[in-house]
Amino acid sequence: MSNPDDNDSRNTDNNVSDEHLPSEQGHGEVAPADDPFADPGLPPHEHRRQDIDERAAKRSERTVALLFTVSMLATIGFIASYVAIPIDKIVYIWPFGHISGLNFALGLTLGLALFCIGAGAVHWARTLMSDEEMVDERHPIQAAPEVKAQVLADFAAGTKESQFGRRKLVRTTLFGALALVPLSGVVLLRDLGPLPGDKLRHSKWKAGSLIINENTMQPLRPEDITVGSLTQAMPEGLDPHDHDFLVEIAKAAVMLVRLEPKDIKDPKSAEWGHEGILCFSKICTHIGCPATLYEQQTHHALCPCHQSTFDLADGARVLFGPAGHPLPQLRITVNDDGYLEALGDFEEPPGPSFWERG
Amino acid sequence: MSTATKTAEAPEASSSRGKAPAGERIADWADGRLGIYSLAKANLRKIFPDHWSFLLGEVCLYAFIILIATGVYLTLFFVPSMAEVEYHGSYGPMNGVLMSEAYASTLDISFEVRGGLLVRQIHHWAALIFVVGIFMHMMRVFFTGAFRKPREINWVFGFLLFVLALVTGLTGYSLPDDLLSGVGIRFMEGAILSVPIVGTYLQMFVFGGEFPGTDIIPRFFIAHVLLLPGIMAALVVAHLILIVYHKHTHYAGPGRKNTNVVGYPLFPVYMAKAGGFFFLVFGVITIIAATTTINGVWVLGPYRPDQITSNAQPDWYLGFSEGLVRMMPGWEWVIPGGYTLNFGLLVPLAVFPTMLMVIALYPFFENWVTKDRREHHIAERPRNAPTRTAFGVAWISWYLVALVAGGNDVIALKFDLSINTITWICRVSFFVLPVLVFWATRRVCLGLQRRDKEKVLHGRESGVIKKLPHGEFIEVHEPLSREQLHTLTAHDQYRPAELPPATDENGVRNKVGLIEKLRVKVSRGYFGESGQIAKPTAEEYREITEGHGHH
């Protein structure tokens, strides 16, 4: 075990004292004969049934061949399923339920074809190929001192021949050139996108925008919105077929709720609404999911992504979760035709916060 | 040699007598150009040790190959475009719905291409299993200390593969552009926006304009199918070359030394086993894909920024980053000058890479503690490195807390619990649980070490109760075999580092830096009396066994 020679052999490769290190496991030294924990060496090989009984070996052979044959049949089954089963056929298979028959048949046959090749090969290796353990010696990875000295000398010679160290002007300008040239690549990235400008601050809402119900695509009237309901809406002039529709709706989507005026805790919020109808951005101020899970009893709006909870009765104040500020509120009123309309854009940018948001 | 010359002269006469077999002649041809005989001499009968835990890495390799093969097939049908189309395919419920070409082509792969759904599901399942495999493989390497010299660099390669697998997974499940994947991209946008100073610029450059724009899917596509797998393929090759070069670790046992490797030759045993195992993995994944739907992209419809579903979850391997975000309170500061710092995202964004870097750097930390410069080729048992094992298990508990927090809404629904309570429990557990787990794991390891020692000194409990002539009952202990004795006592035990004496022999004060003092402290924690049970010595063994003899 603790062979005093161990330390010497290990100290050669560095100057660090190895005194605190344990004697190495399985270091290869022949341990004293009286050491009860000495390595007894590889145990003798034990024959398997197949090694001594040719009939057992034959059985293994047949098993392997059977597995390979099943694989062949499964591949034929795969091709047959591909040709025969219509793609839209739905079948009921317990316990999976109603599933695509083609997908099931193709997957099962292909899976079987692959699995049987694997099972056959592994069974072959385990029962018929030799299971006698063999030993390879390892060799230290670190180079011998002579090799290291040779390499260092070669490197020094090369450095000297290149005059890299002596011609400082060459060296410095080379570093300069190499440092500058990647800049071109960075510059080329500039046109990946536009500059932010004030794009994130504005949405499609402007004074006089009608508020369109997302489901009916009709402008909303105050009487359409009842206490306890949550209505999802967008500004007029947005058409889902527009090519920038997704960009605009990502900022302009709103939800309207009607509260009993006495329930509204924030007077400013009440004033920005109309007879208890409040219109909030539904884009969560955390990362931008629509925060539209509405609890009508408590007037809380919950974002299903990270559970930020906003109190719509209190200016959409954050009650819980990772959102950092309230949902922006849209000032609304009723126009002469009796429709709800916006009094302007959001006063603060809707959606997730960003550095310049303030 | 003469055979080869003759062959070269008359290559068309293939079957005439005296010629070498065709296979040999092809090998000769290749050897003259590639030197394959020298290569084969070193590697054809290369020895690989056998252990089930060595299969975990193989699972990853095979999953990677399956991902490449199925991924290539999917690119033949997938259209990485966000141009808007009206769907008129065979999936009725979506008829007439406006969607991106990416989503429409994903539906086509599922409903129009025969076998397309199967390949898509194999691809997604293989991706999940790939990351599970990496996790398990890294745990195996970590807990057996197989990252020690000379394998630290391969540990880092493996770690990079792990991180790239996460990123490739993220870009991959974003491609279908269904509601779920769109939410994932929105999350990424929010995270980019929260970056101080340059956040909005980065967002515009990544998305080619405002969210969602029309560039992000094509850009993710090229990263997912070319850039990331290209880097990963290179790293996988490097990883494998280093495995071959270092030779595999093996576990302690009779005949297994630090200077050898015991096992079966590459050709034929390992080739059949490993090659067969590839087919097993592929077959099992295919059967899973045939029977279990994954990512049914047709369920929720196309992405629209104003629509959402509850229970939105990322793929499991990014669940922990989701949990970090969900646990974080909504701290947001507006600093003088009117600039916003959104800690609700910035803190999770910083914790996420920190959690990963801890794993990447651990081998270097442990080496700093032990100052051990030797090569290690024998994989340790986790119990014999209690502090390392405790670190590892504590990290896993840390990870699991974040993962649970990432599914807090699902848990709240399934178990009818308050989501706020779950979130608070996770917040507290994130700091407390790893400490408890660390302490408990170390105790368990020490207990197991004591049991090993007991077994070595007193033998195995045989379960046979013997009544002695004077009426006493004893349990007969069977002494261990020489093989077992060796295996249980073959492990390393370090001595804790010590500070040098306060003064040297000339009475001059020894200067010890703060870092060295810290190292000595940590080393005592690792290898002091509280950190390991001294393994039995030959003297103890002899004393006890001879003592028994006197009875």
Tab-separated table of N, CA and C in Angstrom, chain B residues 412-513:
chain	number	residue	atom	x	y	z
B	412	ALA	N	-49.275	24.048	-9.559
B	412	ALA	CA	-50.401	24.696	-8.887
B	412	ALA	C	-51.720	24.121	-9.399
B	413	LEU	N	-51.794	23.884	-10.705
B	413	LEU	CA	-53.031	23.361	-11.278
B	413	LEU	C	-53.268	21.911	-10.872
B	414	LYS	N	-52.212	21.089	-11.015
B	414	LYS	CA	-52.385	19.659	-10.792
B	414	LYS	C	-52.681	19.357	-9.334
B	415	PHE	N	-52.027	20.091	-8.438
B	415	PHE	CA	-52.178	19.771	-7.022
B	415	PHE	C	-53.060	20.780	-6.303
B	416	ASP	N	-53.655	21.682	-7.062
B	416	ASP	CA	-54.585	22.640	-6.489
B	416	ASP	C	-53.923	23.438	-5.365
B	417	LEU	N	-52.740	23.971	-5.648
B	417	LEU	CA	-52.014	24.743	-4.642
B	417	LEU	C	-51.965	26.207	-5.065
B	418	SER	N	-51.617	27.059	-4.125
B	418	SER	CA	-51.464	28.476	-4.447
B	418	SER	C	-50.147	28.691	-5.181
B	419	ILE	N	-50.225	29.363	-6.309
B	419	ILE	CA	-49.009	29.565	-7.091
B	419	ILE	C	-48.041	30.469	-6.342
B	420	ASN	N	-48.584	31.390	-5.553
B	420	ASN	CA	-47.712	32.287	-4.796
B	420	ASN	C	-46.933	31.513	-3.747
B	421	THR	N	-47.619	30.549	-3.098
B	421	THR	CA	-46.938	29.734	-2.084
B	421	THR	C	-45.820	28.926	-2.726
B	422	ILE	N	-46.125	28.295	-3.863
B	422	ILE	CA	-45.098	27.482	-4.539
B	422	ILE	C	-43.901	28.357	-4.876
B	423	THR	N	-44.182	29.533	-5.428
B	423	THR	CA	-43.089	30.417	-5.818
B	423	THR	C	-42.252	30.798	-4.607
B	424	TRP	N	-42.935	31.086	-3.473
B	424	TRP	CA	-42.179	31.468	-2.272
B	424	TRP	C	-41.356	30.310	-1.743
B	425	ILE	N	-41.932	29.105	-1.775
B	425	ILE	CA	-41.173	27.932	-1.318
B	425	ILE	C	-39.927	27.762	-2.181
B	426	CYS	N	-40.100	27.954	-3.490
B	426	CYS	CA	-38.950	27.821	-4.389
B	426	CYS	C	-37.904	28.894	-4.101
B	427	ARG	N	-38.380	30.123	-3.849
B	427	ARG	CA	-37.431	31.211	-3.581
B	427	ARG	C	-36.566	30.884	-2.372
B	428	VAL	N	-37.197	30.391	-1.324
B	428	VAL	CA	-36.438	30.070	-0.109
B	428	VAL	C	-35.560	28.839	-0.358
B	429	SER	N	-36.160	27.816	-0.998
B	429	SER	CA	-35.405	26.577	-1.224
B	429	SER	C	-34.167	26.823	-2.061
B	430	PHE	N	-34.253	27.767	-2.982
B	430	PHE	CA	-33.133	28.018	-3.876
B	430	PHE	C	-31.867	28.325	-3.075
B	431	PHE	N	-32.042	28.964	-1.914
B	431	PHE	CA	-30.872	29.296	-1.095
B	431	PHE	C	-30.619	28.259	-0.010
B	432	VAL	N	-31.683	27.660	0.510
B	432	VAL	CA	-31.535	26.803	1.687
B	432	VAL	C	-31.270	25.346	1.308
B	433	LEU	N	-32.019	24.860	0.329
B	433	LEU	CA	-31.973	23.427	0.037
B	433	LEU	C	-30.567	22.920	-0.337
B	434	PRO	N	-29.837	23.631	-1.226
B	434	PRO	CA	-28.508	23.114	-1.565
B	434	PRO	C	-27.617	22.952	-0.340
B	435	VAL	N	-27.743	23.856	0.641
B	435	VAL	CA	-26.908	23.756	1.843
B	435	VAL	C	-27.271	22.500	2.622
B	436	LEU	N	-28.566	22.272	2.795
B	436	LEU	CA	-29.007	21.071	3.514
B	436	LEU	C	-28.574	19.810	2.778
B	437	VAL	N	-28.753	19.836	1.469
B	437	VAL	CA	-28.422	18.656	0.675
B	437	VAL	C	-26.922	18.381	0.743
B	438	PHE	N	-26.139	19.444	0.699
B	438	PHE	CA	-24.687	19.295	0.805
B	438	PHE	C	-24.324	18.586	2.100
B	439	TRP	N	-24.889	19.089	3.186
B	439	TRP	CA	-24.604	18.521	4.501
B	439	TRP	C	-25.047	17.056	4.556
B	440	ALA	N	-26.264	16.789	4.097
B	440	ALA	CA	-26.799	15.432	4.190
B	440	ALA	C	-26.003	14.466	3.318
B	441	THR	N	-25.644	14.894	2.102
B	441	THR	CA	-24.922	14.000	1.198
B	441	THR	C	-23.569	13.604	1.771
B	442	ARG	N	-22.901	14.601	2.374
B	442	ARG	CA	-21.596	14.293	2.947
B	442	ARG	C	-21.735	13.273	4.069
B	443	ARG	N	-22.789	13.442	4.878
B	443	ARG	CA	-23.015	12.481	5.963
B	443	ARG	C	-23.261	11.083	5.392
B	444	VAL	N	-24.055	11.015	4.354
B	444	VAL	CA	-24.368	9.710	3.760
B	444	VAL	C	-23.083	9.072	3.224
B	445	CYS	N	-22.272	9.879	2.525
B	445	CYS	CA	-21.016	9.337	1.971
B	445	CYS	C	-20.123	8.809	3.076
B	446	LEU	N	-20.013	9.586	4.170
B	446	LEU	CA	-19.150	9.147	5.263
B	446	LEU	C	-19.693	7.865	5.869
B	447	GLY	N	-21.013	7.774	5.981
B	447	GLY	CA	-21.629	6.566	6.496
B	447	GLY	C	-21.290	5.364	5.621
B	448	LEU	N	-21.356	5.573	4.320
B	448	LEU	CA	-21.041	4.473	3.397
B	448	LEU	C	-19.565	4.091	3.492
B	449	GLN	N	-18.717	5.096	3.707
B	449	GLN	CA	-17.283	4.790	3.886
B	449	GLN	C	-17.072	3.951	5.131
B	450	ARG	N	-17.792	4.324	6.194
B	450	ARG	CA	-17.664	3.546	7.438
B	450	ARG	C	-18.113	2.108	7.206
B	451	ARG	N	-19.184	1.954	6.450
B	451	ARG	CA	-19.685	0.615	6.209
B	451	ARG	C	-18.659	-0.206	5.420
B	452	ASP	N	-18.046	0.438	4.417
B	452	ASP	CA	-17.007	-0.250	3.640
B	452	ASP	C	-15.885	-0.714	4.563
B	453	LYS	N	-15.506	0.194	5.475
B	453	LYS	CA	-14.401	-0.117	6.379
B	453	LYS	C	-14.774	-1.318	7.246
B	454	GLU	N	-16.000	-1.259	7.751
B	454	GLU	CA	-16.526	-2.345	8.580
B	454	GLU	C	-16.483	-3.674	7.823
B	455	LYS	N	-16.908	-3.589	6.562
B	455	LYS	CA	-16.949	-4.800	5.742
B	455	LYS	C	-15.547	-5.368	5.546
B	456	VAL	N	-14.605	-4.461	5.291
B	456	VAL	CA	-13.236	-4.919	5.064
B	456	VAL	C	-12.698	-5.584	6.319
B	457	LEU	N	-12.930	-4.949	7.474
B	457	LEU	CA	-12.316	-5.442	8.705
B	457	LEU	C	-13.053	-6.630	9.297
B	458	HIS	N	-14.377	-6.622	9.189
B	458	HIS	CA	-15.140	-7.669	9.884
B	458	HIS	C	-15.857	-8.621	8.942
B	459	GLY	N	-15.769	-8.353	7.655
B	459	GLY	CA	-16.401	-9.261	6.700
B	459	GLY	C	-17.861	-8.912	6.445
B	460	ARG	N	-18.441	-9.668	5.557
B	460	ARG	CA	-19.813	-9.411	5.119
B	460	ARG	C	-20.778	-10.070	6.101
B	461	GLU	N	-21.890	-9.361	6.399
B	461	GLU	CA	-22.914	-9.984	7.242
B	461	GLU	C	-23.576	-11.093	6.433
B	462	SER	N	-23.465	-12.317	6.945
B	462	SER	CA	-23.951	-13.435	6.129
B	462	SER	C	-25.425	-13.710	6.364
B	463	GLY	N	-26.004	-13.169	7.444
B	463	GLY	CA	-27.397	-13.451	7.735
B	463	GLY	C	-27.569	-14.768	8.473
B	464	VAL	N	-26.468	-15.464	8.736
B	464	VAL	CA	-26.547	-16.745	9.442
B	464	VAL	C	-26.333	-16.480	10.934
B	465	ILE	N	-27.306	-16.879	11.739
B	465	ILE	CA	-27.198	-16.667	13.180
B	465	ILE	C	-26.713	-17.981	13.823
B	466	LYS	N	-25.700	-17.825	14.661
B	466	LYS	CA	-25.136	-19.031	15.265
B	466	LYS	C	-25.292	-18.928	16.783
B	467	LYS	N	-25.662	-20.027	17.376
B	467	LYS	CA	-25.757	-20.033	18.829
B	467	LYS	C	-24.490	-20.682	19.390
B	468	LEU	N	-23.811	-19.916	20.246
B	468	LEU	CA	-22.580	-20.435	20.822
B	468	LEU	C	-22.928	-21.378	21.980
B	469	PRO	N	-21.964	-22.250	22.369
B	469	PRO	CA	-22.254	-23.226	23.430
B	469	PRO	C	-22.780	-22.583	24.705
B	470	HIS	N	-22.307	-21.370	25.046
B	470	HIS	CA	-22.764	-20.764	26.293
B	470	HIS	C	-24.052	-19.969	26.096
B	471	GLY	N	-24.690	-20.116	24.931
B	471	GLY	CA	-26.027	-19.537	24.744
B	471	GLY	C	-26.040	-18.222	24.006
B	472	GLU	N	-24.867	-17.625	23.739
B	472	GLU	CA	-24.845	-16.342	23.049
B	472	GLU	C	-25.146	-16.541	21.565
B	473	PHE	N	-25.953	-15.617	21.008
B	473	PHE	CA	-26.204	-15.630	19.570
B	473	PHE	C	-25.260	-14.671	18.876
B	474	ILE	N	-24.648	-15.108	17.821
B	474	ILE	CA	-23.839	-14.172	17.029
B	474	ILE	C	-24.203	-14.355	15.548
B	475	GLU	N	-23.965	-13.264	14.803
B	475	GLU	CA	-24.146	-13.397	13.365
B	475	GLU	C	-22.804	-13.717	12.751
B	476	VAL	N	-22.794	-14.702	11.877
B	476	VAL	CA	-21.538	-15.096	11.257
B	476	VAL	C	-21.168	-14.065	10.188
B	477	HIS	N	-19.968	-13.538	10.272
B	477	HIS	CA	-19.464	-12.625	9.249
B	477	HIS	C	-18.528	-13.377	8.336
B	478	GLU	N	-18.816	-13.276	7.040
B	478	GLU	CA	-17.947	-13.958	6.084
B	478	GLU	C	-16.824	-13.016	5.691
B	479	PRO	N	-15.590	-13.428	5.814
B	479	PRO	CA	-14.506	-12.549	5.364
B	479	PRO	C	-14.607	-12.321	3.847
B	480	LEU	N	-14.174	-11.133	3.419
B	480	LEU	CA	-14.235	-10.819	1.990
B	480	LEU	C	-13.125	-11.557	1.248
B	481	SER	N	-13.342	-11.732	-0.040
B	481	SER	CA	-12.302	-12.325	-0.878
B	481	SER	C	-11.178	-11.319	-1.072
B	482	ARG	N	-10.050	-11.797	-1.511
B	482	ARG	CA	-8.914	-10.888	-1.764
B	482	ARG	C	-9.290	-9.826	-2.790
B	483	GLU	N	-10.096	-10.226	-3.789
B	483	GLU	CA	-10.531	-9.266	-4.815
B	483	GLU	C	-11.347	-8.139	-4.181
B	484	GLN	N	-12.298	-8.546	-3.317
B	484	GLN	CA	-13.156	-7.529	-2.695
B	484	GLN	C	-12.357	-6.638	-1.760
B	485	LEU	N	-11.456	-7.249	-1.003
B	485	LEU	CA	-10.619	-6.463	-0.091
B	485	LEU	C	-9.844	-5.409	-0.867
B	486	HIS	N	-9.291	-5.822	-1.995
B	486	HIS	CA	-8.506	-4.870	-2.773
B	486	HIS	C	-9.403	-3.756	-3.317
B	487	THR	N	-10.558	-4.151	-3.866
B	487	THR	CA	-11.433	-3.167	-4.491
B	487	THR	C	-11.887	-2.112	-3.481
B	488	LEU	N	-12.156	-2.559	-2.252
B	488	LEU	CA	-12.694	-1.626	-1.259
B	488	LEU	C	-11.620	-0.762	-0.602
B	489	THR	N	-10.371	-1.078	-0.847
B	489	THR	CA	-9.326	-0.290	-0.197
B	489	THR	C	-8.418	0.389	-1.214
B	490	ALA	N	-8.802	0.329	-2.484
B	490	ALA	CA	-7.876	0.808	-3.522
B	490	ALA	C	-7.958	2.313	-3.748
B	491	HIS	N	-8.890	2.999	-3.075
B	491	HIS	CA	-9.098	4.410	-3.421
B	491	HIS	C	-8.066	5.343	-2.793
B	492	ASP	N	-7.950	6.489	-3.437
B	492	ASP	CA	-7.079	7.576	-2.965
B	492	ASP	C	-7.608	8.153	-1.669
B	493	GLN	N	-6.735	8.468	-0.759
B	493	GLN	CA	-7.136	9.331	0.354
B	493	GLN	C	-6.075	10.408	0.539
B	494	TYR	N	-6.483	11.637	0.311
B	494	TYR	CA	-5.536	12.742	0.458
B	494	TYR	C	-5.394	13.090	1.934
B	495	ARG	N	-4.245	13.679	2.250
B	495	ARG	CA	-4.116	14.294	3.565
B	495	ARG	C	-4.416	15.779	3.406
B	496	PRO	N	-5.074	16.390	4.397
B	496	PRO	CA	-5.390	17.812	4.245
B	496	PRO	C	-4.117	18.651	4.135
B	497	ALA	N	-4.195	19.722	3.381
B	497	ALA	CA	-3.041	20.621	3.254
B	497	ALA	C	-2.796	21.286	4.599
B	498	GLU	N	-1.536	21.648	4.830
B	498	GLU	CA	-1.216	22.315	6.095
B	498	GLU	C	-0.506	23.612	5.800
B	499	LEU	N	-0.710	24.575	6.697
B	499	LEU	CA	0.040	25.823	6.554
B	499	LEU	C	1.487	25.541	6.929
B	500	PRO	N	2.430	26.209	6.280
B	500	PRO	CA	3.830	26.041	6.695
B	500	PRO	C	4.000	26.589	8.103
B	501	PRO	N	5.028	26.118	8.845
B	501	PRO	CA	5.237	26.648	10.207
B	501	PRO	C	5.355	28.165	10.187
B	502	ALA	N	4.978	28.785	11.309
B	502	ALA	CA	4.920	30.252	11.360
B	502	ALA	C	6.276	30.870	11.030
B	503	THR	N	7.343	30.222	11.465
B	503	THR	CA	8.674	30.746	11.150
B	503	THR	C	9.508	29.625	10.563
B	504	ASP	N	10.424	29.965	9.694
B	504	ASP	CA	11.285	28.920	9.131
B	504	ASP	C	12.461	28.655	10.078
B	505	GLU	N	13.412	27.839	9.640
B	505	GLU	CA	14.457	27.405	10.574
B	505	GLU	C	15.327	28.563	11.050
B	506	ASN	N	15.345	29.674	10.267
B	506	ASN	CA	16.153	30.819	10.671
B	506	ASN	C	15.361	31.813	11.500
B	507	GLY	N	14.143	31.457	11.838
B	507	GLY	CA	13.338	32.356	12.648
B	507	GLY	C	12.665	33.449	11.854
B	508	VAL	N	12.777	33.389	10.518
B	508	VAL	CA	12.097	34.400	9.706
B	508	VAL	C	10.644	33.980	9.522
B	509	ARG	N	9.745	34.951	9.606
B	509	ARG	CA	8.319	34.604	9.501
B	509	ARG	C	7.989	34.153	8.083
B	510	ASN	N	7.295	33.034	7.990
B	510	ASN	CA	6.820	32.567	6.696
B	510	ASN	C	5.611	33.388	6.282
B	511	LYS	N	5.672	33.922	5.090
B	511	LYS	CA	4.515	34.697	4.632
B	511	LYS	C	3.549	33.766	3.902
B	512	VAL	N	2.320	33.748	4.354
B	512	VAL	CA	1.313	32.925	3.694
B	512	VAL	C	0.209	33.829	3.175
B	513	GLY	N	-0.043	33.735	1.907
B	513	GLY	CA	-1.075	34.589	1.313
B	513	GLY	C	-2.463	34.179	1.768
